[in-house]
JSON list of C-alpha atoms in Angstrom, two decimals:
[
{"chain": "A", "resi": 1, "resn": "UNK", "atom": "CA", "xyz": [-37.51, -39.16, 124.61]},
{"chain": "A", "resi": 2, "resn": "UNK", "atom": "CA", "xyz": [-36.63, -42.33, 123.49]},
{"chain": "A", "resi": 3, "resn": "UNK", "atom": "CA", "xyz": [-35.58, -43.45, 126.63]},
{"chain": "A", "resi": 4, "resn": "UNK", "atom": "CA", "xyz": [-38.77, -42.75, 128.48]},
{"chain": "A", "resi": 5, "resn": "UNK", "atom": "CA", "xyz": [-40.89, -44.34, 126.12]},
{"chain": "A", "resi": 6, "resn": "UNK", "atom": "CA", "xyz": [-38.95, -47.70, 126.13]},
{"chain": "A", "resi": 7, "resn": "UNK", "atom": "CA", "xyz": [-39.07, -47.11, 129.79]},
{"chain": "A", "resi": 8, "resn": "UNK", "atom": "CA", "xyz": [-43.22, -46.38, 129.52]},
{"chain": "A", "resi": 9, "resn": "UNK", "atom": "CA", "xyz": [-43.61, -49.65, 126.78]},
{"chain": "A", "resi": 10, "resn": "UNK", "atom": "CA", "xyz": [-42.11, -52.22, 129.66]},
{"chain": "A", "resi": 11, "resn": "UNK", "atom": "CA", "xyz": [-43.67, -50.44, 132.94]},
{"chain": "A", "resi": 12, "resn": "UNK", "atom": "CA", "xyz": [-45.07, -53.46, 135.44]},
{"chain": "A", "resi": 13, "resn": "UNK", "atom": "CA", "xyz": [-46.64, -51.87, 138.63]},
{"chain": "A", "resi": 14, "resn": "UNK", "atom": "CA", "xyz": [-45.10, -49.23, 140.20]},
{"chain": "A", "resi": 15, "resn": "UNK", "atom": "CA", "xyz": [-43.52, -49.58, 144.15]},
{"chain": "A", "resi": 16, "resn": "UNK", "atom": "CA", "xyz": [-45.98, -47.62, 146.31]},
{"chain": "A", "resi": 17, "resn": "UNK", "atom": "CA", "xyz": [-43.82, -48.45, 149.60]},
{"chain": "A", "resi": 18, "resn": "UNK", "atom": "CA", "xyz": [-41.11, -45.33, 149.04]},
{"chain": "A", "resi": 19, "resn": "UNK", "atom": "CA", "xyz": [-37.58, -45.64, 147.23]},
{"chain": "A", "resi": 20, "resn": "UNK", "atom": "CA", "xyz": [-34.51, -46.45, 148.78]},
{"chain": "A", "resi": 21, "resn": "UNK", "atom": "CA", "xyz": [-32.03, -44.02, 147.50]},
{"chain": "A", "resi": 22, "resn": "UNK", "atom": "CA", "xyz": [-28.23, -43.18, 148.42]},
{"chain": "A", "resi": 23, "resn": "UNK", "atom": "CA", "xyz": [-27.33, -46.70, 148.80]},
{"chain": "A", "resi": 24, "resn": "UNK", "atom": "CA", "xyz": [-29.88, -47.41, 151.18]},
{"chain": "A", "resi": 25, "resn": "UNK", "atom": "CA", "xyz": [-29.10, -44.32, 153.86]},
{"chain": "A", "resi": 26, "resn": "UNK", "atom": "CA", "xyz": [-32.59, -42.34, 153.03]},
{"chain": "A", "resi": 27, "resn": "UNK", "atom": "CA", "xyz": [-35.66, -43.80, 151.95]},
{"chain": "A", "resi": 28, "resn": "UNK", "atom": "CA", "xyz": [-38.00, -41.52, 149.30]},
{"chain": "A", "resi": 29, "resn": "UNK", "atom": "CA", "xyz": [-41.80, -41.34, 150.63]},
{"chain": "A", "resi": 30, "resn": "UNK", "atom": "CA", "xyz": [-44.10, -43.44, 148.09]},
{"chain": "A", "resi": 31, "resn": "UNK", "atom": "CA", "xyz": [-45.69, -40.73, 145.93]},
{"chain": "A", "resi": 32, "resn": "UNK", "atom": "CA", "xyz": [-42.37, -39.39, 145.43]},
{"chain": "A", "resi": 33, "resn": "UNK", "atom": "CA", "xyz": [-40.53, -39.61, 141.93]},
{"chain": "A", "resi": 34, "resn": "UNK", "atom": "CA", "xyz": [-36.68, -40.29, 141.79]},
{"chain": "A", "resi": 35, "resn": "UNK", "atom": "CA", "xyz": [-33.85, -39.97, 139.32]},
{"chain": "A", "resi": 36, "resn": "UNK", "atom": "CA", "xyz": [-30.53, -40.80, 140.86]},
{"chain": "A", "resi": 37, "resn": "UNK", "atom": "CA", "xyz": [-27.44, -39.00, 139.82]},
{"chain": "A", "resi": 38, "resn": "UNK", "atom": "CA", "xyz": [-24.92, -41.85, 140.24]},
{"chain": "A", "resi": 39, "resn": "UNK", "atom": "CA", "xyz": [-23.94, -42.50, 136.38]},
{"chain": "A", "resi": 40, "resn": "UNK", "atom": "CA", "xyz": [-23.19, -39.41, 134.95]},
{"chain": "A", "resi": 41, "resn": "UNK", "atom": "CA", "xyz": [-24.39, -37.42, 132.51]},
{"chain": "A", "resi": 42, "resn": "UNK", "atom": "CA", "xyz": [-24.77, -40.53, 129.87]},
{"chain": "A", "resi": 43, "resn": "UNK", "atom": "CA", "xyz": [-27.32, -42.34, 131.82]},
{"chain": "A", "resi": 44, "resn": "UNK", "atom": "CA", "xyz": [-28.94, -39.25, 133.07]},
{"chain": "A", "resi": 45, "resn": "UNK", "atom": "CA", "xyz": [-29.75, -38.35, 129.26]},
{"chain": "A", "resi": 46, "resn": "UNK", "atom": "CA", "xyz": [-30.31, -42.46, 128.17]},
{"chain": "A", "resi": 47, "resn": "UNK", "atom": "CA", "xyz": [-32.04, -44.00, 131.37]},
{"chain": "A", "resi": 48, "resn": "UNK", "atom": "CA", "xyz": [-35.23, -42.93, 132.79]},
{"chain": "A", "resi": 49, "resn": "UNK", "atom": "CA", "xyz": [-36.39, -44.48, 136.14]},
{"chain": "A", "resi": 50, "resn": "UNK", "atom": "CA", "xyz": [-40.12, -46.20, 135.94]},
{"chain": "A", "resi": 51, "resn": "UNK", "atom": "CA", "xyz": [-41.87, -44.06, 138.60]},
{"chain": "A", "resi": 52, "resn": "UNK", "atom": "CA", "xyz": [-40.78, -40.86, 136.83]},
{"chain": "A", "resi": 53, "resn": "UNK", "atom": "CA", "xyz": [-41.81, -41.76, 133.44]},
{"chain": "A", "resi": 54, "resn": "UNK", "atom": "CA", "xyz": [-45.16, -42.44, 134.79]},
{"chain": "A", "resi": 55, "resn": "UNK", "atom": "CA", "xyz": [-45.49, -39.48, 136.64]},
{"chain": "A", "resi": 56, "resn": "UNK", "atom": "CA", "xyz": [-44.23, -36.96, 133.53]},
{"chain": "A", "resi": 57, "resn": "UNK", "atom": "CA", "xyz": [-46.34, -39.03, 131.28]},
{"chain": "A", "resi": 58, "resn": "UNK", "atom": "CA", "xyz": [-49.35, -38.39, 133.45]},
{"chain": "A", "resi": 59, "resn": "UNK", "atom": "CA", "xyz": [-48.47, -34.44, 134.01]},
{"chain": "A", "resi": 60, "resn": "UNK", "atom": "CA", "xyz": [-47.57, -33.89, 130.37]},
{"chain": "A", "resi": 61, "resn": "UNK", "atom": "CA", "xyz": [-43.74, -32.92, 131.46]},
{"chain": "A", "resi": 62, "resn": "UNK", "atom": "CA", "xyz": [-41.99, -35.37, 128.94]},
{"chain": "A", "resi": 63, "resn": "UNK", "atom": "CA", "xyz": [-40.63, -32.40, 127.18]},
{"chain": "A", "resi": 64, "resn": "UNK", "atom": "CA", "xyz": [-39.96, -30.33, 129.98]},
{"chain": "A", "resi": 65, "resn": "UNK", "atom": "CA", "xyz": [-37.96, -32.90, 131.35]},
{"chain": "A", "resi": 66, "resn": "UNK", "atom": "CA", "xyz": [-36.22, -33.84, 128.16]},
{"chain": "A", "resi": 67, "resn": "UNK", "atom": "CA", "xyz": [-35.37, -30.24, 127.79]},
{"chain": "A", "resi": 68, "resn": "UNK", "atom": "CA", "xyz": [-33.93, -30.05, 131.06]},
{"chain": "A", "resi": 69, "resn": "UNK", "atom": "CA", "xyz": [-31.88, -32.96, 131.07]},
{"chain": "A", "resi": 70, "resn": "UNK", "atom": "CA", "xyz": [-30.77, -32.01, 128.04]},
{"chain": "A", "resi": 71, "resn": "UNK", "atom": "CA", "xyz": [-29.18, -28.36, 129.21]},
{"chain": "A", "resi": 72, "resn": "UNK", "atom": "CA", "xyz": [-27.92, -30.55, 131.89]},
{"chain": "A", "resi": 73, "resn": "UNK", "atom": "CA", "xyz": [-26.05, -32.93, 129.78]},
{"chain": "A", "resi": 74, "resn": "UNK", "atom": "CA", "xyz": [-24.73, -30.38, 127.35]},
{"chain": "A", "resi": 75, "resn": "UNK", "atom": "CA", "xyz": [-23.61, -27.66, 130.13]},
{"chain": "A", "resi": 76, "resn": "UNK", "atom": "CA", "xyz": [-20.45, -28.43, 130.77]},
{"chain": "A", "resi": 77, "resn": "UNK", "atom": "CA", "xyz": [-20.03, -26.63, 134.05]},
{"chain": "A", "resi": 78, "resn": "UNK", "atom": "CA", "xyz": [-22.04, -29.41, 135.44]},
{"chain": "A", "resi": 79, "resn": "UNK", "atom": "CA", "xyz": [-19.47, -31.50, 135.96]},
{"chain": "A", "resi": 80, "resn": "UNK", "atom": "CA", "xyz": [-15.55, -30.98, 137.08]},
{"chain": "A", "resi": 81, "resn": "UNK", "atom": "CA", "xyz": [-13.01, -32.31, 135.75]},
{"chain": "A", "resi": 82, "resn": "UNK", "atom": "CA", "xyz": [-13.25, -35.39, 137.60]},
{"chain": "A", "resi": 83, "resn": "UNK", "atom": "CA", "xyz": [-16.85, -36.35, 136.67]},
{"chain": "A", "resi": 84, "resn": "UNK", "atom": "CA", "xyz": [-18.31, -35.03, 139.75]},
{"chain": "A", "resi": 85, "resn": "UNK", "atom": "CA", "xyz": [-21.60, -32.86, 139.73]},
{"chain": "A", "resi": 86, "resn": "UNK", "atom": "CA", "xyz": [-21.55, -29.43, 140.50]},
{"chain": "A", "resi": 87, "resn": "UNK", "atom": "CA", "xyz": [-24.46, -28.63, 142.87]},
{"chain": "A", "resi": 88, "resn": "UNK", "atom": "CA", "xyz": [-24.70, -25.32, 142.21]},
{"chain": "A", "resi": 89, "resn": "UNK", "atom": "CA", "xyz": [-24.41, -25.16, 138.41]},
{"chain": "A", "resi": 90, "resn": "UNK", "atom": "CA", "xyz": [-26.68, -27.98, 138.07]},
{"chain": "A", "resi": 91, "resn": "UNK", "atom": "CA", "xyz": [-29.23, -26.24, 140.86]},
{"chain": "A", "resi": 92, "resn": "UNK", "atom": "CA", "xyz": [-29.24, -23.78, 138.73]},
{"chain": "A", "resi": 93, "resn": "UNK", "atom": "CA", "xyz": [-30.40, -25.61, 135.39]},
{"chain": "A", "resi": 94, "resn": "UNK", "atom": "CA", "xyz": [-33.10, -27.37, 137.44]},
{"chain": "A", "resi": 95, "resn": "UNK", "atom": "CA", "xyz": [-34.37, -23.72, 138.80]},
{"chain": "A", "resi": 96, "resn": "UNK", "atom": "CA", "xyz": [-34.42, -22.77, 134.88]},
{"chain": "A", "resi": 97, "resn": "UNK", "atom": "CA", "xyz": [-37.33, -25.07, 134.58]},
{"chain": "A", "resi": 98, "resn": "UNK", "atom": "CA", "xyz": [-38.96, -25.50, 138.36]},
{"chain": "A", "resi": 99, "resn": "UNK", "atom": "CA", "xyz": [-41.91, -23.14, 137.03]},
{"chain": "A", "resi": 100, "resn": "UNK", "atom": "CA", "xyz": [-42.70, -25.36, 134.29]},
{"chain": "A", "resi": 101, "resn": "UNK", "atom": "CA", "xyz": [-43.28, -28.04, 136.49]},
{"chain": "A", "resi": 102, "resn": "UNK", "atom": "CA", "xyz": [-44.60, -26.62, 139.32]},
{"chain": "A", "resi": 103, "resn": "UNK", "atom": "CA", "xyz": [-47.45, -25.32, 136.78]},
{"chain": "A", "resi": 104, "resn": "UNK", "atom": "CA", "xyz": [-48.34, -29.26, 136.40]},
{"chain": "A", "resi": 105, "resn": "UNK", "atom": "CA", "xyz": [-48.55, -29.43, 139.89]},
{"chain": "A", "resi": 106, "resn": "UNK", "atom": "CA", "xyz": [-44.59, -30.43, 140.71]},
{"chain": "A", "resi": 107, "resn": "UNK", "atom": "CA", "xyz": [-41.80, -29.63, 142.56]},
{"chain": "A", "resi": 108, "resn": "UNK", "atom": "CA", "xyz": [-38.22, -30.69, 141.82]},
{"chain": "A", "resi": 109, "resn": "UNK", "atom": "CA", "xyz": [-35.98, -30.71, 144.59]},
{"chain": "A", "resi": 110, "resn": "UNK", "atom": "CA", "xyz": [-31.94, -31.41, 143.90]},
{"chain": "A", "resi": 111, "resn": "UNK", "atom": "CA", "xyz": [-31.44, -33.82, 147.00]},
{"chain": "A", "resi": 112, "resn": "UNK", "atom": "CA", "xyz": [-28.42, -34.85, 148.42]},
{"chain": "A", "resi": 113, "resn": "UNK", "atom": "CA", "xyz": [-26.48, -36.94, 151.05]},
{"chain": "A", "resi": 114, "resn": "UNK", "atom": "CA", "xyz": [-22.63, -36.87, 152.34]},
{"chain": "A", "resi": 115, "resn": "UNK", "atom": "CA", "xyz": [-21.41, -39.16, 154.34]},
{"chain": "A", "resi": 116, "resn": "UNK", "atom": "CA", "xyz": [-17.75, -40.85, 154.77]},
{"chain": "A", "resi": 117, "resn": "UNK", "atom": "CA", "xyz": [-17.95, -43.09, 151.83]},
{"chain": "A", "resi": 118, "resn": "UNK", "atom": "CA", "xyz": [-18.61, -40.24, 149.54]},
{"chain": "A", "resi": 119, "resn": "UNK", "atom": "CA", "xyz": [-21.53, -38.11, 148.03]},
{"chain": "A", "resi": 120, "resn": "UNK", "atom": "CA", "xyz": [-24.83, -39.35, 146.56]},
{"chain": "A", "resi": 121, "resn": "UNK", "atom": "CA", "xyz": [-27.36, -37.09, 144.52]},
{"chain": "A", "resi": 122, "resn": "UNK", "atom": "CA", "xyz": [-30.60, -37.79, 143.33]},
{"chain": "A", "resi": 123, "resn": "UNK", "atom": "CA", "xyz": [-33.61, -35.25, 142.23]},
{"chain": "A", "resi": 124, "resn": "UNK", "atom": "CA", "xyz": [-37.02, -35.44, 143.68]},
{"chain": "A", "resi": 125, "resn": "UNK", "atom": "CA", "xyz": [-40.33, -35.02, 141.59]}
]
């Protein structure tokens, strides 16, 4: 909560040319919302990307996402013991709360990309 309105208080305009995500190897249509998962579970719960915050301010899904990064953060079968997400676990956090925002008109989509220097991660809106 607090994070997304500090986020909302110093918005300039938002890119409408797409989102380069996963260090550059897939690029995010424009219209398309994106939280990386590349610090962990501390910035996932402290940081929220401009384009999102916009979008969940406009849809009235502040809470909805709040509450679902929250049950992220504080399931710990989310991560292994290295830090590492768990797709499936966290899949099926984000499915706990798809309906909510698919009644406002979005979809979330857990999105990822493997290649040989490692994993990236990054959810859709």
């Amino acid at each position: 909560t607090a994070a997304l309105l500090k986020t909302l208080l110093n918005m300039s305009d938002v890119d409408a040319e797409g989102k380069d995500v996963a260090g550059g190897k897939h690029v995010v249509p424009p219209g398309v919302a994106v939280e990386e998962l590349d610090g962990g579970k501390k910035k996932l719960s402290k940081e929220c990307p401009q384009d999102l915050a916009l979008l969940l301010q406009k849809k009235n899904l502040i809470m909805t996402y709040d509450k679902m990064v929250d049950a992220i953060v504080s399931e710990s079968n989310t991560r292994n013991l290295f830090g590492k997400w768990k797709d499936e676990e966290f899949a099926s956090i984000v499915d706990l709360f798809r309906d909510d925002f698919a009644k406002q008109g979005i979809k979330v989509a857990l999105c990822k990309r493997s290649s040989g220097s490692g994993t990236k991660r990054w959810l859709e809106f």
